[in-house]
Every structure is written in structure tokens, then in C-alpha cells.
Amino acid sequence: MKKCWWLIWSGVLALSFLSGRVSYAPQPYVLEYPASFGHRINTPADNPLTKEGVYLGRLLFYEKQLSAGNKISCGTCHEQQRAFTDGKTFSTGVDDVPTDRNAMSLVNLLWVRNFFWDGRAPGLELQAITPLTAPHEMGQPLEVAAQKLQQSTLYPGLFNAAFGSDQISGDRITKALAQFERTLISADSRYDQYLEGRYQPDSAALRGLQLFSTAPAPEKKIRGANCTHCHGGPKFYIELYHNNGLDSLPRDAGREKQTGVAADRGRFRVPTLRNIALTAPYMHDGRFNSLEEVLDHYSEHIVSSASLSPVLRQTSNEAGGNSLRLTKREQKDIIAFLHLLTDSSFINNPNFSNPFN
Amino acid sequence: MLYKLAAGLLISAFMATTAFGQTISVEGEVTTPLKLSVADIAKMKKTEVTAADRDGKTHRYSGVPVTDILQQAGVTLGAQLRGENMAKYLLVKSGDGYEVLFSLAELDAAFTDRVVILADQVDGKPLPDGKGPFRIVVPGEKKPARWIWEVTTMTVRFAKD
């Protein structure tokens, strides 16, 4: 309740502040992230980050009026405590019909170039149109969303502060959402603290890191899991599309639906492993309930097919093996390492939380 | 003759499965953008190189020199590769999203004897599933990380800074 007053008050403040001024002067929002993440970031020239825009985007992210019947917000399927996932195999939106795919974690999106499990949306602004309008998600035309907000007391002033006029449109809604999403940076896990010498992992996690980063070579007696080939680098993903051996005849053709190329059958974008311990169930269809099941898959059950990733073919700790064949202890060690990627300051960051609570 | 026929049959069977619908686009700082089909590339002059893959074993790769393709697209090579053109690069992309970069000078025959090829065969056979129909082979490089497979796009650009 107290928060709510504060919101209205800041809205009014923004309004009165702007009506007394001729020019609109939003303040630039300065992004902070480790240099090791690289500067290949994606902010379109017509949507620079501003403090006003990011703040508005945060409100919109948790705004139920953006859905048909005011039932749900983006935050319903993307909960901060779960690194912006929802803990479900498939999500349900306004019509209670399950979505086709598992809700993705929203983390370090600033570096992503093509969104969704199949990379079909080249930009966050464009991406946001899908959940806002899809019948099994928020199910409401953009014009209706814009009208509802226009009639509110809160929003016209906030749009004015962010975009220079109180005109609310679908375009501005997606721009503000994208600005907020670009600030969702996770770079303070215990693994990051370990790299900075502020945290000492136990020996299981260190063995796990070693396996995670090493390609197996049984002929040289080198054991490894080769996860970094796809989930490597400081962001724990490389923007690649691979078929990681889940099915021989995938029910969801993945990227093939986009490209029509047979080699893309069952290929999905490699997801980040940051905060992975918080985002079960796993894979595009949420088929695995635990990291134990994921490790069991890579270790024992890689299914071969014409589009199986070459990286996973004949990659094994046993000569001639078709799956990794890690021991139970090695699997546990890798899981211990994956737990180091949980970033509690990210999931507790007050700037990302629901402002209406 | 028979061998050639068999190889031809093999290639077409291969094309029917994996390569269907795939082309290689050559774009960017070119005078003639290209969209090369498997058939287009089959018509070009072939070169063979031997090089060691990740398995440590030496293989015979056959394909088209990358510079022949770039020349066909009108990229500044040879006598034109000087001055500001020295700041140009070739970015090669794979269907799986992987990307690797070469400076033009490290490909050009006026600068190096090493011939980087766009291979379509290894040891006389089409490339295996997942690596074809075309793969870059860089002879003499210690690590085959630039041997990008499933090539879909070759883009020439000026470095910006």
C-alpha cells in the first residue's frame, strides 16, 4: 500500500516536473557489466536506455492491465526468484491453454541477438509483441493495451517522462519493456566471486569446473564433459543452435520451422547456464525436472539423428561411446559447479522486483 | 569414369538429404552479390589440400579456393588488395550460428601460399552429416577452430574502428 502511494506520487511528480519544462531531458541509464562479457551488446539507436524508460519498463513488466481481463503480467511467467522463469513444464496464460514451450530465463539479454528457443525474434522490442498478443499468453491487441494505460492516472505522465509526450502506443510499450529487460544483468554469482578471488569453491565444484571445460579424449586418458563448447564463455552460452540429442524424431522441429532446412531439425538456441539451479524444469519442453536428469541425458542417452550436433557425436569418455559416459561422481561434481552459477544478488535485486507489491 | 559416376550419385544422394534448399550467400563489400547453390559450386575448379583435423589425423580435402569465390563476387584481391582495402575482413557463418573471421590478406595468393578452401569432400567422400555440405579447411593451422562447417554466408566488410 505504501509503495502504491509512492508510485502515484512519483507519477504526479514526473508530470508536474515536465509540464513546467519545454524540453524533455531523460537521464541516460548507465549499464554496468564486467568487461569480460564483451561489448557486443544490442541497443537499437531509436531506443537508448534512460532511467525514466527503464523504470517505466519495470512497471509494465509487472502490469496486469497489459493482459486480456487484467489477469497476468510478464512477471507471472517470469518470476524474479526463479531467475525469471515459472517452474512449470509449460506456462499458462489468459486462456489457460499451455504454451508450446518452456518459459525462458531472462538474464543477460543485452547480448542476445535472436530471441526465443528457436531464435525467431531479432530484437527485444519485436520479441515483446509475441507475449503481449499471443492468445495463450497475454492475449490482448497492442492498441487495446495502449488505450487502457492511456486512461489510467499513473501511466501518461510516466510515458511523457520516458518518451517526451504522454501518447501511449504499442511501440512505446515494447520499447520501455525492452529497456527494462536490458538491465537484467547477472554477473555476481559465486563463480564470478571465485574469479575475483572473493570465494573459494569446494573441491567437488572445482572438479566439476574442470570437467565442464574439458573435451574428453579417452585415447589420451583425458576425462571431460565438453559443456563449454556450447555453454562456454563468461555468459555461459554461445549464440548457437544445436540438436543436443533429445529425440530422433522431435515433436517440436525447433529451428527447422523457421528455416525449412532439414539440418535444423530439433535444433534449439543454446540457453545460458547462469542461475540454472533456479530454472527447472529444463529444455525447450521442460522434460527434465532436475539437473541430475540433465546430466544423465548427456552422460547416457544422446539420441542420434541426421541433425544431431557434430559436437556430441563420438564425444565420450569411453572409446567408441555415443554419450559422455560420466561416472555418477563426475555428474555430481558438475552439478556442484553449476550451483556456483546461482546469483542471489540478481534474484534479490530490488530494481528488478515487482513495484506493485 | 565409373568412379566419377559413383561419386556423382553419392553427391546427389547427399544433396537430396542434407543440403536441400541450402545455398551460400556472398555479400557485403562485393560488386556482385552471389547466391551459390551446390550445383553452382560443383561447376567451379577444384583444388585438393591435405590437413589434420581435430582427430589429429591427416585427411585429403577437396573443394574450391575461397579466393575463387570472392573473385567471382568482385572482392578486392590481388593488385587491389592495398590501401584502405587492407582493413577488410571476411566473416564466414554457419547454419548453427557459429562465425569465424579472416582478414583478406591472409587468404590472398599475393600474400600467402596457403590455400584456404571451401571443401565439399573429405578423402573422396561427401562431408558427414552435420558438417556439410560445405566446410572451410585452413591447411597448416594448429587448431581447426576456423574450419567452420555447414557454411551458409560469407560476408566481406570494412573493420569499423
PDB file of N, CA and C in Angstrom, chain A residues 42-91:
ATOM      1  N   ASN A  42      23.323  -5.143 -27.701  1.00  0.00           N
ATOM      2  CA  ASN A  42      22.321  -4.788 -28.700  1.00  0.00           C
ATOM      3  C   ASN A  42      21.305  -3.799 -28.153  1.00  0.00           C
ATOM      4  N   THR A  43      21.548  -2.513 -28.403  1.00  0.00           N
ATOM      5  CA  THR A  43      20.537  -1.500 -28.093  1.00  0.00           C
ATOM      6  C   THR A  43      20.292  -0.706 -29.364  1.00  0.00           C
ATOM      7  N   PRO A  44      19.069  -0.750 -29.887  1.00  0.00           N
ATOM      8  CA  PRO A  44      18.803  -0.042 -31.136  1.00  0.00           C
ATOM      9  C   PRO A  44      18.958   1.469 -30.961  1.00  0.00           C
ATOM     10  N   ALA A  45      19.390   2.144 -32.033  1.00  0.00           N
ATOM     11  CA  ALA A  45      19.645   3.584 -31.967  1.00  0.00           C
ATOM     12  C   ALA A  45      18.392   4.363 -31.570  1.00  0.00           C
ATOM     13  N   ASP A  46      17.199   3.842 -31.905  1.00  0.00           N
ATOM     14  CA  ASP A  46      15.982   4.592 -31.593  1.00  0.00           C
ATOM     15  C   ASP A  46      15.395   4.214 -30.227  1.00  0.00           C
ATOM     16  N   ASN A  47      16.173   3.479 -29.432  1.00  0.00           N
ATOM     17  CA  ASN A  47      15.675   3.162 -28.090  1.00  0.00           C
ATOM     18  C   ASN A  47      16.800   3.122 -27.059  1.00  0.00           C
ATOM     19  N   PRO A  48      17.480   4.276 -26.869  1.00  0.00           N
ATOM     20  CA  PRO A  48      18.557   4.307 -25.879  1.00  0.00           C
ATOM     21  C   PRO A  48      17.995   4.138 -24.467  1.00  0.00           C
ATOM     22  N   LEU A  49      18.794   3.556 -23.589  1.00  0.00           N
ATOM     23  CA  LEU A  49      18.313   3.358 -22.219  1.00  0.00           C
ATOM     24  C   LEU A  49      18.315   4.670 -21.438  1.00  0.00           C
ATOM     25  N   THR A  50      17.177   4.960 -20.809  1.00  0.00           N
ATOM     26  CA  THR A  50      17.104   6.107 -19.902  1.00  0.00           C
ATOM     27  C   THR A  50      16.537   5.624 -18.577  1.00  0.00           C
ATOM     28  N   LYS A  51      16.850   6.354 -17.509  1.00  0.00           N
ATOM     29  CA  LYS A  51      16.331   5.966 -16.194  1.00  0.00           C
ATOM     30  C   LYS A  51      14.811   5.935 -16.213  1.00  0.00           C
ATOM     31  N   GLU A  52      14.220   6.920 -16.894  1.00  0.00           N
ATOM     32  CA  GLU A  52      12.759   7.004 -16.951  1.00  0.00           C
ATOM     33  C   GLU A  52      12.176   5.831 -17.734  1.00  0.00           C
ATOM     34  N   GLY A  53      12.842   5.473 -18.831  1.00  0.00           N
ATOM     35  CA  GLY A  53      12.363   4.377 -19.672  1.00  0.00           C
ATOM     36  C   GLY A  53      12.476   3.038 -18.953  1.00  0.00           C
ATOM     37  N   VAL A  54      13.591   2.821 -18.271  1.00  0.00           N
ATOM     38  CA  VAL A  54      13.813   1.562 -17.557  1.00  0.00           C
ATOM     39  C   VAL A  54      12.789   1.430 -16.427  1.00  0.00           C
ATOM     40  N   TYR A  55      12.557   2.530 -15.706  1.00  0.00           N
ATOM     41  CA  TYR A  55      11.590   2.484 -14.608  1.00  0.00           C
ATOM     42  C   TYR A  55      10.175   2.183 -15.134  1.00  0.00           C
ATOM     43  N   LEU A  56       9.811   2.842 -16.213  1.00  0.00           N
ATOM     44  CA  LEU A  56       8.513   2.569 -16.830  1.00  0.00           C
ATOM     45  C   LEU A  56       8.425   1.104 -17.282  1.00  0.00           C
ATOM     46  N   GLY A  57       9.504   0.618 -17.884  1.00  0.00           N
ATOM     47  CA  GLY A  57       9.536  -0.764 -18.351  1.00  0.00           C
ATOM     48  C   GLY A  57       9.328  -1.742 -17.208  1.00  0.00           C
ATOM     49  N   ARG A  58       9.913  -1.421 -16.062  1.00  0.00           N
ATOM     50  CA  ARG A  58       9.735  -2.305 -14.898  1.00  0.00           C
ATOM     51  C   ARG A  58       8.266  -2.346 -14.478  1.00  0.00           C
ATOM     52  N   LEU A  59       7.618  -1.177 -14.424  1.00  0.00           N
ATOM     53  CA  LEU A  59       6.188  -1.164 -14.078  1.00  0.00           C
ATOM     54  C   LEU A  59       5.393  -1.980 -15.084  1.00  0.00           C
ATOM     55  N   LEU A  60       5.691  -1.798 -16.365  1.00  0.00           N
ATOM     56  CA  LEU A  60       4.940  -2.506 -17.405  1.00  0.00           C
ATOM     57  C   LEU A  60       5.160  -4.011 -17.320  1.00  0.00           C
ATOM     58  N   PHE A  61       6.380  -4.409 -16.952  1.00  0.00           N
ATOM     59  CA  PHE A  61       6.695  -5.833 -16.852  1.00  0.00           C
ATOM     60  C   PHE A  61       5.772  -6.512 -15.835  1.00  0.00           C
ATOM     61  N   TYR A  62       5.393  -5.759 -14.812  1.00  0.00           N
ATOM     62  CA  TYR A  62       4.536  -6.336 -13.762  1.00  0.00           C
ATOM     63  C   TYR A  62       3.083  -5.844 -13.874  1.00  0.00           C
ATOM     64  N   GLU A  63       2.718  -5.232 -14.991  1.00  0.00           N
ATOM     65  CA  GLU A  63       1.393  -4.605 -15.154  1.00  0.00           C
ATOM     66  C   GLU A  63       0.380  -5.590 -15.749  1.00  0.00           C
ATOM     67  N   LYS A  64      -0.613  -5.958 -14.954  1.00  0.00           N
ATOM     68  CA  LYS A  64      -1.616  -6.928 -15.426  1.00  0.00           C
ATOM     69  C   LYS A  64      -2.571  -6.334 -16.461  1.00  0.00           C
ATOM     70  N   GLN A  65      -2.696  -5.007 -16.473  1.00  0.00           N
ATOM     71  CA  GLN A  65      -3.577  -4.403 -17.485  1.00  0.00           C
ATOM     72  C   GLN A  65      -3.099  -4.687 -18.909  1.00  0.00           C
ATOM     73  N   LEU A  66      -1.855  -5.146 -19.046  1.00  0.00           N
ATOM     74  CA  LEU A  66      -1.356  -5.481 -20.385  1.00  0.00           C
ATOM     75  C   LEU A  66      -1.900  -6.821 -20.872  1.00  0.00           C
ATOM     76  N   SER A  67      -2.736  -7.489 -20.044  1.00  0.00           N
ATOM     77  CA  SER A  67      -3.308  -8.763 -20.495  1.00  0.00           C
ATOM     78  C   SER A  67      -4.822  -8.647 -20.597  1.00  0.00           C
ATOM     79  N   ALA A  68      -5.425  -9.523 -21.414  1.00  0.00           N
ATOM     80  CA  ALA A  68      -6.876  -9.561 -21.535  1.00  0.00           C
ATOM     81  C   ALA A  68      -7.470  -9.902 -20.170  1.00  0.00           C
ATOM     82  N   GLY A  69      -8.440  -9.148 -19.727  1.00  0.00           N
ATOM     83  CA  GLY A  69      -9.071  -9.410 -18.431  1.00  0.00           C
ATOM     84  C   GLY A  69      -8.195  -9.034 -17.241  1.00  0.00           C
ATOM     85  N   ASN A  70      -7.090  -8.344 -17.476  1.00  0.00           N
ATOM     86  CA  ASN A  70      -6.156  -7.911 -16.415  1.00  0.00           C
ATOM     87  C   ASN A  70      -5.732  -9.071 -15.518  1.00  0.00           C
ATOM     88  N   LYS A  71      -5.475 -10.232 -16.140  1.00  0.00           N
ATOM     89  CA  LYS A  71      -5.215 -11.440 -15.347  1.00  0.00           C
ATOM     90  C   LYS A  71      -3.745 -11.632 -14.995  1.00  0.00           C
ATOM     91  N   ILE A  72      -2.876 -11.413 -15.958  1.00  0.00           N
ATOM     92  CA  ILE A  72      -1.463 -11.757 -15.725  1.00  0.00           C
ATOM     93  C   ILE A  72      -0.542 -10.671 -16.277  1.00  0.00           C
ATOM     94  N   SER A  73       0.699 -10.739 -15.839  1.00  0.00           N
ATOM     95  CA  SER A  73       1.716  -9.831 -16.381  1.00  0.00           C
ATOM     96  C   SER A  73       2.876 -10.694 -16.879  1.00  0.00           C
ATOM     97  N   CYS A  74       3.889 -10.038 -17.451  1.00  0.00           N
ATOM     98  CA  CYS A  74       5.098 -10.776 -17.849  1.00  0.00           C
ATOM     99  C   CYS A  74       5.648 -11.522 -16.628  1.00  0.00           C
ATOM    100  N   GLY A  75       5.575 -10.854 -15.473  1.00  0.00           N
ATOM    101  CA  GLY A  75       6.131 -11.417 -14.246  1.00  0.00           C
ATOM    102  C   GLY A  75       5.451 -12.687 -13.778  1.00  0.00           C
ATOM    103  N   THR A  76       4.269 -12.991 -14.304  1.00  0.00           N
ATOM    104  CA  THR A  76       3.585 -14.229 -13.917  1.00  0.00           C
ATOM    105  C   THR A  76       4.371 -15.442 -14.421  1.00  0.00           C
ATOM    106  N   CYS A  77       4.884 -15.364 -15.630  1.00  0.00           N
ATOM    107  CA  CYS A  77       5.656 -16.475 -16.196  1.00  0.00           C
ATOM    108  C   CYS A  77       7.159 -16.276 -16.015  1.00  0.00           C
ATOM    109  N   HIS A  78       7.553 -15.077 -15.647  1.00  0.00           N
ATOM    110  CA  HIS A  78       8.983 -14.774 -15.467  1.00  0.00           C
ATOM    111  C   HIS A  78       9.171 -14.197 -14.061  1.00  0.00           C
ATOM    112  N   GLU A  79       9.266 -15.108 -13.038  1.00  0.00           N
ATOM    113  CA  GLU A  79       9.387 -14.685 -11.639  1.00  0.00           C
ATOM    114  C   GLU A  79      10.845 -14.449 -11.267  1.00  0.00           C
ATOM    115  N   GLN A  80      11.103 -13.312 -10.656  1.00  0.00           N
ATOM    116  CA  GLN A  80      12.487 -12.962 -10.294  1.00  0.00           C
ATOM    117  C   GLN A  80      13.154 -14.041  -9.442  1.00  0.00           C
ATOM    118  N   GLN A  81      12.425 -14.586  -8.457  1.00  0.00           N
ATOM    119  CA  GLN A  81      13.031 -15.567  -7.550  1.00  0.00           C
ATOM    120  C   GLN A  81      13.493 -16.826  -8.280  1.00  0.00           C
ATOM    121  N   ARG A  82      12.934 -17.073  -9.468  1.00  0.00           N
ATOM    122  CA  ARG A  82      13.338 -18.240 -10.262  1.00  0.00           C
ATOM    123  C   ARG A  82      14.158 -17.781 -11.463  1.00  0.00           C
ATOM    124  N   ALA A  83      14.918 -16.705 -11.312  1.00  0.00           N
ATOM    125  CA  ALA A  83      15.688 -16.135 -12.414  1.00  0.00           C
ATOM    126  C   ALA A  83      14.789 -15.906 -13.637  1.00  0.00           C
ATOM    127  N   PHE A  84      13.575 -15.418 -13.342  1.00  0.00           N
ATOM    128  CA  PHE A  84      12.610 -15.049 -14.384  1.00  0.00           C
ATOM    129  C   PHE A  84      12.121 -16.239 -15.210  1.00  0.00           C
ATOM    130  N   THR A  85      11.888 -17.377 -14.520  1.00  0.00           N
ATOM    131  CA  THR A  85      11.143 -18.484 -15.140  1.00  0.00           C
ATOM    132  C   THR A  85       9.950 -18.752 -14.222  1.00  0.00           C
ATOM    133  N   ASP A  86       9.167 -19.819 -14.527  1.00  0.00           N
ATOM    134  CA  ASP A  86       7.973 -20.021 -13.696  1.00  0.00           C
ATOM    135  C   ASP A  86       7.863 -21.400 -13.053  1.00  0.00           C
ATOM    136  N   GLY A  87       8.884 -22.224 -13.213  1.00  0.00           N
ATOM    137  CA  GLY A  87       8.862 -23.523 -12.538  1.00  0.00           C
ATOM    138  C   GLY A  87       7.926 -24.539 -13.175  1.00  0.00           C
ATOM    139  N   LYS A  88       7.328 -24.190 -14.315  1.00  0.00           N
ATOM    140  CA  LYS A  88       6.375 -25.107 -14.939  1.00  0.00           C
ATOM    141  C   LYS A  88       6.961 -25.715 -16.214  1.00  0.00           C
ATOM    142  N   THR A  89       6.430 -26.887 -16.587  1.00  0.00           N
ATOM    143  CA  THR A  89       6.855 -27.506 -17.840  1.00  0.00           C
ATOM    144  C   THR A  89       6.441 -26.583 -18.994  1.00  0.00           C
ATOM    145  N   PHE A  90       5.142 -26.288 -19.046  1.00  0.00           N
ATOM    146  CA  PHE A  90       4.633 -25.285 -19.987  1.00  0.00           C
ATOM    147  C   PHE A  90       3.860 -24.265 -19.152  1.00  0.00           C
ATOM    148  N   SER A  91       3.826 -23.026 -19.637  1.00  0.00           N
ATOM    149  CA  SER A  91       3.170 -21.962 -18.870  1.00  0.00           C
ATOM    150  C   SER A  91       1.714 -21.857 -19.287  1.00  0.00           C
TER     151      SER A  91
END
